[in-house]
Amino acid sequence: MGSRAAAATIADAARVPALVIGSGYGGSVAALRLAQAGIDVQLVEMGMAWDTPGSDGKIFANTTSPDQRSFWLRTRTKQPLSNFLGFPIDKDIPKYTGILDAEEFSGITVYQGRGLGGGSLVNGGMAVTPKRENFGAILPTVNADEMYNTYYPRANAGLGVGLVDPTWFDSAECYQYARVGRKQAQRSGFPFVFVPDVYDWNYMQQEQANTVPRSALAGEILYGNNYGKKSLQKTYLPQIKATGRVTISPLHRVSSVTPAAGGGYAVSLEQLNTSGAVIATKGVTADKVFFAAGSVGTSKLLVKLKATGALPNLNGEVGKGWGDNGNVMCGRANHIWDPTGSLQSSIPCGGIDNWNAGGAFAEVAPLPTGIETWASFYLSITKNPNRGQFTYNPATQGVDLNWQTAWKQPSIDMAKSIFDKINSKEGTIYRTDLFGVYKIWGDHLTYHPLGGAVLGKATDNYGRLAGYPGLYAIDGSLIPGNTSVNPFVTITALAERNIEKIIATDF
Ligand SMILES: Cc1cc2nc3c(=O)[nH]c(=O)nc-3n(C[C@H](O)[C@H](O)[C@H](O)COP(=O)(O)OP(=O)(O)OC[C@H]3O[C@@H](n4cnc5c(N)ncnc54)[C@H](O)[C@@H]3O)c2cc1C
């Protein structure tokens, strides 16, 4: 038996005090704090555990050579940068419960992590606390003093957030692209700010010195990171396991939650194999259920359960208030005397802050192709005011989102407040070969889905779902569409705040 005994998953017909749906930031915070309070927890995750190396000896696939591990149940890759030099770069892969889901809705593809650790497995690790002056617009009903004195610090500590050493940054070959980004931003009068990350910065320095196996410097990011990134697998999840009170069930997908006859909630689960087929179903009864399936996952479940009569008393706010955090991407073509480097760290460490003047905060992002491209690449987070809504579609028995590609236009206009100015100052132009043939703006996707069970609307001010005592939302679905910066620190901090209150008053 030994340590493998921990691999037992949730038992059919069990009666459990607390069940958490999803193991991203919200789910991990909920599971850890409940367990530390002495409550036995079932943590249910539809993706894989990501603890076993593949045939190449590595757990995660490289960004430049995607394979079956890279995508969630797709037969062809759907890379965010679909083209290079105008040529499409997607390729066929076996269908598998891979790590990155490119979930397609009308007008937008929403990228999400799948597996134990959720989005932390695939993201850039940029761990940004919003400026306090912007917080009132992000979560208007939440006490900012409490967040900035207690819960943001708790989240930053729990996540292992750190900052690049600015002196090392100035000379590191792998951040040439970021130094070009800084120089050009400053020449146009924009503040360039270093952005914290959950990457192990000592490891990064060793990667640059070539004394350890490379991950960020081998371009790893979208399909997982084999070494230096402190995903939830290195922070909250080991702590969760150490409590001895949490049963973790990977490849288990929650399909229904409905009030149980004798009190509590009947939860239906589908156990998947790595082809995505349902190999078993289980039913359990949980006294309390925490929806932490991510903004899209939680919204889809709640909207469907309300519409199909499983949870009819959820209120009319369920599914509303969804936003894309204003994500839009673009590239610029630099002059021949401004190379961005053939070795680029996949972990961004700086951004251009024009939020208050122009509504955009732009990450200076890598384009880790392994060759010199003279390209500067950016992911902008913008103050896009458009909000979508999830609705149940009886014909497909699925959930639709009414987003339209044209709704990104405000984001493009806001990003242009930065890049038109830089182009005019530098005498440069936009790249047109990264998202298709002659297409400047990557306006077809988001990495930052937010909302759908908004705090204080679909729930009370701590995430208790209206209409059902004992049901909670505790993930990105609570946040009304925008955080002004990258979202996961805010998701984590809000979860820390809410679970503390819930443990104190509801158990
Ligand atoms: C490529 C990429 C880069 C990003 N970069 C950054 C960054 O640098 N900084 C930043 O702050 N943010 C970044 N993000 C966004 C960030 O990762 C998300 O905001 C965050 O992960 C959301 O946390 P969450 O707890 O709401 O949900 P998630 O982390 O999405 O976790 C939800 C989990 O629930 C599981 N699940 C869903 N439905 C079910 C179900 N029915 N049953 C069981 N399990 C289910 C999912 O598989 C998933 O593991 C990035 C995202 C992507 C995709």
XYZ file of C-alpha atoms and ligand atoms in Angstrom:
560
model
C 0.000 0.000 0.000
C 2.281 2.812 1.222
C 1.758 6.271 -0.200
C -0.326 4.943 -3.103
C -3.201 4.368 -0.672
C -3.911 8.075 -1.005
C -5.034 7.426 -4.580
C -8.456 6.088 -3.517
C -11.201 8.232 -5.019
C -14.658 9.183 -3.819
C -16.884 6.186 -3.016
C -20.255 5.694 -4.649
C -23.191 6.305 -2.275
C -20.987 8.078 0.263
C -22.362 10.700 2.633
C -19.845 13.531 2.952
C -19.743 16.819 4.862
C -18.211 18.947 2.089
C -17.657 18.431 -1.630
C -15.604 20.853 -3.713
C -16.115 20.880 -7.503
C -12.846 21.799 -9.222
C -9.255 22.136 -7.998
C -8.140 25.523 -9.322
C -7.489 28.501 -7.059
C -10.949 28.755 -5.525
C -11.304 25.012 -5.021
C -7.840 24.611 -3.522
C -8.374 27.427 -1.020
C -11.753 25.985 -0.017
C -10.417 22.433 0.388
C -7.379 23.500 2.404
C -9.148 25.787 4.840
C -12.071 23.394 5.400
C -9.656 20.533 6.080
C -7.570 22.663 8.431
C -10.795 23.420 10.318
C -11.255 19.686 10.854
C -13.820 19.056 8.111
C -13.429 16.044 5.798
C -13.445 17.185 2.177
C -14.034 15.528 -1.181
C -12.128 17.435 -3.888
C -13.453 16.448 -7.316
C -11.567 17.353 -10.510
C -12.533 16.451 -14.060
C -8.955 16.668 -15.373
C -6.002 14.405 -14.680
C -3.673 14.422 -11.666
C -0.583 15.341 -13.764
C 1.798 13.399 -11.543
C 3.096 10.764 -13.972
C 5.740 11.278 -16.670
C 4.947 10.449 -20.283
C 7.113 8.391 -22.630
C 9.569 11.307 -22.953
C 10.174 11.227 -19.198
C 8.391 14.519 -18.636
C 4.982 15.167 -17.159
C 4.164 18.089 -19.430
C 4.588 18.538 -23.187
C 6.680 21.352 -24.639
C 4.962 24.338 -26.224
C 6.763 23.892 -29.528
C 5.791 20.220 -29.926
C 2.222 19.763 -28.677
C 0.995 16.171 -28.314
C -1.991 14.375 -26.776
C -1.137 15.806 -23.356
C -1.583 19.338 -24.635
C -5.313 19.663 -25.282
C -8.540 18.657 -23.592
C -10.396 16.206 -25.838
C -9.462 17.713 -29.203
C -8.193 15.915 -32.292
C -6.396 19.013 -33.539
C -4.474 21.618 -31.590
C -5.998 25.080 -31.298
C -3.035 27.261 -30.445
C -3.734 30.829 -29.301
C -1.210 32.058 -31.857
C -2.637 30.193 -34.809
C -0.168 31.414 -37.405
C 3.447 32.268 -37.806
C 4.730 34.288 -40.737
C 1.189 33.851 -42.041
C 1.294 30.033 -41.980
C -1.169 28.041 -39.852
C 0.682 25.976 -37.243
C -2.023 23.736 -35.776
C -1.687 19.961 -36.138
C -3.557 16.710 -35.482
C -3.193 15.027 -32.089
C -4.856 11.992 -30.425
C -7.968 12.795 -28.396
C -6.999 12.776 -24.738
C -7.836 14.417 -21.417
C -5.008 16.888 -21.967
C -4.168 19.958 -19.983
C -5.410 22.974 -21.966
C -9.048 23.377 -22.918
C -9.809 25.693 -25.820
C -13.555 25.893 -25.215
C -15.407 27.436 -28.114
C -18.430 29.662 -27.657
C -19.989 31.905 -30.271
C -17.580 34.780 -30.823
C -14.904 33.688 -28.351
C -12.591 30.812 -27.440
C -12.039 30.519 -23.695
C -8.736 28.898 -22.697
C -8.727 27.049 -19.367
C -6.544 24.591 -17.471
C -7.748 21.025 -16.901
C -6.315 18.911 -14.139
C -5.421 18.952 -10.480
C -4.468 22.597 -10.046
C -6.819 24.027 -12.701
C -5.556 27.126 -14.472
C -2.390 27.178 -12.363
C -1.088 24.329 -14.534
C -1.113 26.306 -17.770
C -0.951 29.971 -16.875
C 1.904 32.465 -17.004
C 2.025 32.725 -13.238
C 1.721 36.515 -13.325
C 0.543 37.170 -9.802
C -0.762 40.695 -9.674
C -2.587 42.454 -6.880
C -4.744 45.214 -8.363
C -3.936 48.773 -7.427
C -5.996 49.642 -4.428
C -7.524 52.681 -6.143
C -9.042 50.311 -8.710
C -10.464 47.786 -6.246
C -13.826 49.516 -5.744
C -14.644 48.955 -9.403
C -13.630 45.277 -9.251
C -15.579 44.074 -6.203
C -17.707 47.016 -5.074
C -19.365 45.242 -2.128
C -16.151 43.919 -0.565
C -14.350 45.755 2.245
C -11.072 46.896 0.665
C -9.295 47.354 4.023
C -9.836 43.696 4.866
C -8.677 42.598 1.423
C -5.495 44.668 1.377
C -4.613 44.116 5.046
C -5.447 40.439 5.363
C -6.584 38.457 2.324
C -4.316 39.723 -0.457
C -1.273 39.171 1.792
C -2.576 35.697 2.724
C -3.079 34.822 -0.940
C 0.339 36.132 -1.984
C 1.999 34.131 0.793
C 0.051 30.967 0.025
C 0.831 31.199 -3.681
C 4.549 31.927 -3.200
C 4.526 35.177 -5.163
C 7.881 36.774 -5.913
C 9.472 39.452 -8.080
C 12.292 39.268 -10.600
C 15.588 40.749 -9.346
C 15.769 44.028 -11.317
C 19.575 43.913 -11.477
C 19.611 40.408 -12.919
C 16.783 41.418 -15.282
C 18.979 44.136 -16.732
C 21.529 41.636 -18.028
C 19.629 38.355 -18.553
C 19.641 37.258 -22.169
C 16.157 35.700 -21.791
C 14.575 39.075 -20.945
C 15.961 41.034 -23.866
C 12.406 41.119 -25.250
C 11.137 42.654 -22.029
C 13.916 45.253 -21.961
C 13.005 46.276 -25.510
C 9.405 46.520 -24.313
C 10.454 48.690 -21.377
C 12.633 50.983 -23.423
C 9.954 51.590 -26.019
C 7.207 52.084 -23.428
C 9.300 54.625 -21.561
C 10.279 56.468 -24.743
C 6.562 56.982 -25.385
C 5.984 58.179 -21.814
C 4.240 55.081 -20.428
C 5.151 53.617 -17.029
C 6.724 50.139 -17.280
C 6.140 48.149 -14.111
C 7.688 44.883 -12.949
C 4.990 42.308 -12.364
C 5.293 39.609 -9.675
C 5.090 35.962 -10.656
C 4.887 32.582 -8.960
C 7.926 31.352 -10.862
C 10.898 30.338 -8.697
C 13.218 33.199 -9.653
C 16.326 31.451 -8.318
C 15.536 28.559 -10.618
C 15.063 31.007 -13.495
C 18.546 32.420 -12.888
C 19.954 28.887 -12.903
C 18.122 28.185 -16.162
C 19.781 31.209 -17.678
C 23.151 30.012 -16.358
C 22.420 26.585 -17.858
C 23.037 24.734 -14.599
C 19.576 23.080 -14.344
C 17.062 21.604 -16.807
C 15.229 24.438 -18.493
C 11.473 24.974 -18.408
C 10.634 28.690 -18.784
C 13.696 29.026 -20.993
C 12.606 25.966 -22.969
C 9.375 27.781 -23.791
C 7.179 25.760 -21.445
C 3.964 27.464 -20.411
C 0.673 26.630 -22.141
C 0.901 22.839 -21.768
C 2.394 22.836 -18.291
C 5.749 23.634 -16.789
C 8.064 20.801 -15.723
C 10.344 22.628 -13.264
C 10.316 26.218 -12.065
C 6.727 27.353 -11.855
C 5.016 27.236 -8.498
C 1.640 26.027 -9.677
C -0.906 24.929 -7.076
C 0.835 21.521 -7.300
C 3.713 23.096 -5.367
C 1.758 25.349 -2.993
C -1.808 24.714 -1.836
C -2.114 21.098 -3.020
C 0.744 19.603 -0.948
C -0.700 21.387 2.090
C -4.109 19.925 1.271
C -2.635 16.414 1.103
C -0.752 16.965 4.357
C -3.996 17.528 6.281
C -4.964 13.901 5.649
C -8.601 15.002 5.458
C -9.049 15.515 1.737
C -9.920 12.789 -0.766
C -8.897 13.875 -4.242
C -10.724 12.404 -7.244
C -9.166 13.294 -10.604
C -10.977 12.375 -13.841
C -14.295 12.805 -12.029
C -16.752 15.312 -13.450
C -19.754 16.627 -11.531
C -22.866 16.472 -13.703
C -25.634 17.351 -11.259
C -26.380 18.790 -7.832
C -29.908 18.749 -6.433
C -31.462 18.800 -2.946
C -31.423 15.314 -1.366
C -34.530 13.844 0.260
C -33.020 13.598 3.740
C -31.224 16.986 3.622
C -27.994 18.029 1.965
C -27.415 17.666 -1.751
C -27.343 14.699 -4.118
C -24.276 15.069 -6.330
C -23.885 13.029 -9.539
C -20.396 12.272 -10.805
C -19.059 10.846 -14.057
C -15.714 9.068 -13.910
C -13.769 9.529 -17.148
C -11.034 7.588 -18.873
C -8.240 9.437 -20.676
C -10.218 9.365 -23.930
C -12.957 11.315 -22.204
C -15.461 8.436 -22.133
C -17.614 7.956 -19.027
C -16.526 4.666 -17.453
C -18.596 4.863 -14.265
C -21.156 7.052 -12.607
C -21.342 7.720 -8.892
C -23.884 9.394 -6.672
C -23.039 10.878 -3.283
C -24.788 13.063 -0.730
C -22.974 16.176 0.471
C -24.039 18.473 3.287
C -22.322 21.380 1.572
C -21.182 21.841 -2.018
C -18.634 24.389 -3.214
C -18.764 25.286 -6.912
C -15.156 25.980 -7.930
C -15.272 24.749 -11.525
C -14.010 28.112 -12.792
C -16.079 30.957 -14.221
C -17.190 28.908 -17.215
C -17.520 25.566 -15.437
C -19.501 26.949 -12.501
C -21.696 29.085 -14.768
C -22.458 26.150 -17.057
C -23.413 23.912 -14.141
C -25.590 26.482 -12.375
C -27.384 27.659 -15.514
C -28.148 24.105 -16.573
C -29.218 22.971 -13.094
C -31.562 25.940 -12.757
C -33.076 25.486 -16.226
C -33.555 21.734 -15.942
C -35.224 21.867 -12.543
C -32.419 20.426 -10.410
C -31.885 23.784 -8.664
C -34.924 25.839 -9.745
C -34.669 28.353 -6.914
C -31.318 29.798 -7.977
C -31.978 33.436 -8.786
C -32.086 35.136 -12.176
C -28.541 36.479 -11.816
C -27.051 33.037 -12.451
C -25.173 33.066 -15.764
C -24.979 36.870 -15.923
C -22.161 39.366 -15.625
C -19.579 37.384 -17.574
C -16.546 39.196 -18.955
C -13.236 38.407 -20.669
C -11.084 40.716 -18.497
C -10.752 42.762 -21.681
C -8.088 40.421 -23.116
C -6.697 41.342 -26.536
C -3.337 40.471 -28.104
C -1.124 42.116 -30.682
C 2.411 42.107 -31.980
C 4.673 44.865 -33.275
C 7.473 44.589 -35.806
C 10.661 46.198 -34.539
C 13.522 47.645 -36.522
C 16.506 45.458 -37.298
C 18.514 47.259 -34.576
C 15.983 46.233 -31.913
C 16.210 42.427 -31.758
C 14.012 40.819 -29.065
C 16.240 37.744 -28.685
C 16.074 34.133 -29.802
C 16.070 32.938 -26.174
C 12.952 34.218 -24.425
C 11.664 33.277 -20.989
C 8.053 32.134 -21.325
C 7.281 33.865 -18.035
C 6.458 37.552 -18.482
C 7.770 39.875 -15.791
C 6.659 43.343 -16.783
C 3.816 45.417 -18.126
C 2.885 48.803 -19.489
C 0.399 50.568 -17.255
C -1.975 52.906 -19.054
C -5.062 51.766 -17.133
C -6.228 55.061 -15.758
C -5.430 57.162 -18.837
C -6.314 54.725 -21.608
C -8.030 51.711 -20.025
C -5.259 49.230 -20.836
C -2.608 47.296 -18.916
C -0.355 45.471 -21.377
C 1.861 42.524 -20.450
C 5.102 42.507 -22.378
C 4.788 38.876 -23.470
C 7.330 36.489 -24.959
C 7.212 34.991 -28.413
C 9.402 31.976 -27.649
C 9.944 30.619 -31.152
C 13.653 29.900 -30.660
C 14.609 32.251 -33.488
C 15.025 36.011 -33.733
C 11.695 37.478 -34.863
C 12.190 41.211 -34.183
C 8.651 41.022 -32.812
C 7.304 42.538 -29.632
C 4.231 40.725 -28.393
C 1.633 41.896 -25.880
C -1.393 40.630 -24.002
C -3.474 43.624 -22.972
C -6.003 43.607 -20.161
C -8.517 46.358 -20.865
C -11.524 48.040 -19.273
C -13.919 46.501 -21.805
C -17.452 47.213 -20.496
C -19.211 44.444 -22.445
C -20.691 41.551 -20.480
C -22.062 38.266 -21.757
C -24.657 35.869 -20.416
C -24.796 32.080 -20.286
C -28.146 30.474 -21.157
C -29.347 26.888 -21.357
C -30.021 25.532 -24.847
C -32.631 22.740 -24.650
C -31.922 21.612 -28.220
C -28.277 20.795 -27.521
C -28.712 20.330 -23.754
C -25.660 22.547 -23.507
C -25.025 26.063 -22.299
C -24.432 28.931 -24.734
C -22.677 32.252 -24.217
C -23.947 35.252 -26.186
C -20.544 36.952 -26.672
C -19.807 38.606 -30.016
C -16.366 39.145 -31.517
C -17.315 42.777 -32.217
C -17.570 43.291 -28.447
C -13.752 43.328 -28.355
C -13.635 46.624 -30.248
C -13.420 48.705 -27.057
C -10.460 46.525 -26.015
C -8.720 47.128 -29.321
C -9.305 50.878 -28.998
C -7.871 50.861 -25.474
C -4.829 48.786 -26.457
C -4.252 51.195 -29.342
C -3.930 53.983 -26.752
C -0.569 52.357 -26.021
C 0.615 50.769 -29.248
C -0.385 53.406 -31.804
C 1.699 55.822 -29.780
C 4.676 53.475 -29.512
C 4.519 52.687 -33.232
C 4.401 56.348 -34.120
C 7.292 57.177 -31.764
C 9.433 54.267 -32.976
C 8.438 54.449 -36.647
C 7.245 50.822 -36.481
C 4.137 48.887 -37.495
C 1.872 46.124 -36.153
C 2.606 42.486 -37.025
C -0.111 41.061 -39.244
C 1.012 37.415 -39.413
C 0.311 36.048 -35.923
C -3.439 35.487 -35.902
C -4.076 34.741 -39.564
C -3.206 36.404 -42.822
C -3.154 40.160 -42.437
C -4.808 40.178 -39.032
C -3.440 42.560 -36.415
C -5.571 41.879 -33.347
C -5.938 38.634 -31.444
C -9.555 39.391 -30.548
C -10.878 35.835 -30.701
C -10.008 34.555 -27.233
C -9.702 35.087 -23.519
C -7.450 33.499 -20.902
C -9.281 35.274 -18.099
C -12.962 34.284 -17.934
C -14.678 35.982 -14.990
C -18.252 36.116 -13.696
C -21.465 34.155 -14.172
C -22.278 33.832 -10.445
C -21.444 37.357 -9.390
C -20.836 38.149 -5.716
C -23.749 39.999 -4.164
C -26.029 39.123 -7.107
C -26.243 35.368 -7.708
C -24.829 34.941 -4.193
C -24.730 36.908 -0.969
C -21.621 38.928 -0.136
C -19.656 35.735 0.746
C -20.566 33.443 -2.130
C -23.596 31.682 -0.626
C -25.824 30.881 -3.584
C -29.261 32.451 -3.292
C -32.062 29.938 -2.766
C -29.953 27.043 -1.424
C -28.324 27.025 2.017
C -25.120 24.983 1.840
C -24.340 25.744 -1.817
C -21.508 28.167 -2.545
C -19.630 29.647 -5.498
C -15.949 30.195 -4.644
C -14.005 30.830 -7.852
C -13.662 33.299 -10.726
C -17.411 33.134 -11.346
C -17.876 35.543 -8.413
C -15.967 38.383 -10.063
C -17.990 40.626 -12.380
C -15.949 40.366 -15.565
C -12.772 42.337 -14.895
C -9.965 42.690 -12.355
C -7.845 45.416 -14.086
C -4.852 43.034 -13.925
C -4.319 39.260 -14.223
C -6.991 37.639 -12.071
C -5.738 34.685 -10.027
C -4.435 36.579 -6.983
C -7.817 38.269 -6.637
C -9.653 34.937 -7.089
C -7.442 33.401 -4.383
C -7.767 36.336 -1.985
C -11.552 36.481 -2.347
C -11.764 32.726 -1.738
C -9.625 33.120 1.413
C -11.971 35.860 2.638
C -15.167 33.963 1.886
C -14.133 30.567 3.262
C -13.036 32.135 6.534
C -16.494 33.598 6.996
C -18.253 30.419 5.867
C -16.249 28.185 8.240
C -16.930 30.563 11.131
C -20.674 30.812 10.582
C -22.018 27.883 8.542
C -20.388 24.812 10.145
C -2.971 30.135 -20.882
C -3.413 30.887 -19.666
C -2.570 31.837 -19.092
C -2.974 32.546 -17.959
N -2.095 33.395 -17.352
C -2.438 33.989 -16.180
C -1.508 34.780 -15.451
O -0.321 34.895 -15.817
N -1.948 35.373 -14.303
C -3.235 35.242 -13.850
O -3.566 35.825 -12.810
N -4.117 34.485 -14.511
C -3.751 33.826 -15.644
N -4.640 33.010 -16.271
C -6.006 32.874 -15.697
C -6.065 32.005 -14.441
O -5.393 30.778 -14.647
C -7.536 31.778 -14.065
O -8.120 33.044 -13.816
C -7.707 30.906 -12.829
O -7.127 29.640 -13.018
C -9.173 30.744 -12.475
O -9.249 30.122 -11.212
P -10.583 29.404 -10.756
O -10.352 28.862 -9.391
O -11.730 30.320 -10.963
O -10.812 28.200 -11.802
P -9.822 27.217 -12.571
O -8.413 27.456 -12.207
O -10.218 27.279 -14.006
O -10.200 25.779 -11.980
C -11.423 25.157 -12.241
C -11.214 23.647 -12.221
O -12.482 22.997 -12.213
C -12.452 21.866 -13.053
N -13.830 21.594 -13.477
C -14.599 22.322 -14.321
N -15.832 21.785 -14.428
C -15.846 20.694 -13.629
C -16.847 19.724 -13.322
N -18.085 19.787 -13.846
N -16.517 18.706 -12.468
C -15.261 18.640 -11.935
N -14.285 19.541 -12.186
C -14.582 20.555 -13.018
C -11.525 22.291 -14.171
O -10.985 21.178 -14.868
C -10.480 23.116 -13.441
O -9.390 22.333 -13.020
C -4.261 32.306 -17.410
C -5.095 31.352 -17.980
C -4.687 30.634 -19.088
C -5.623 29.605 -19.665
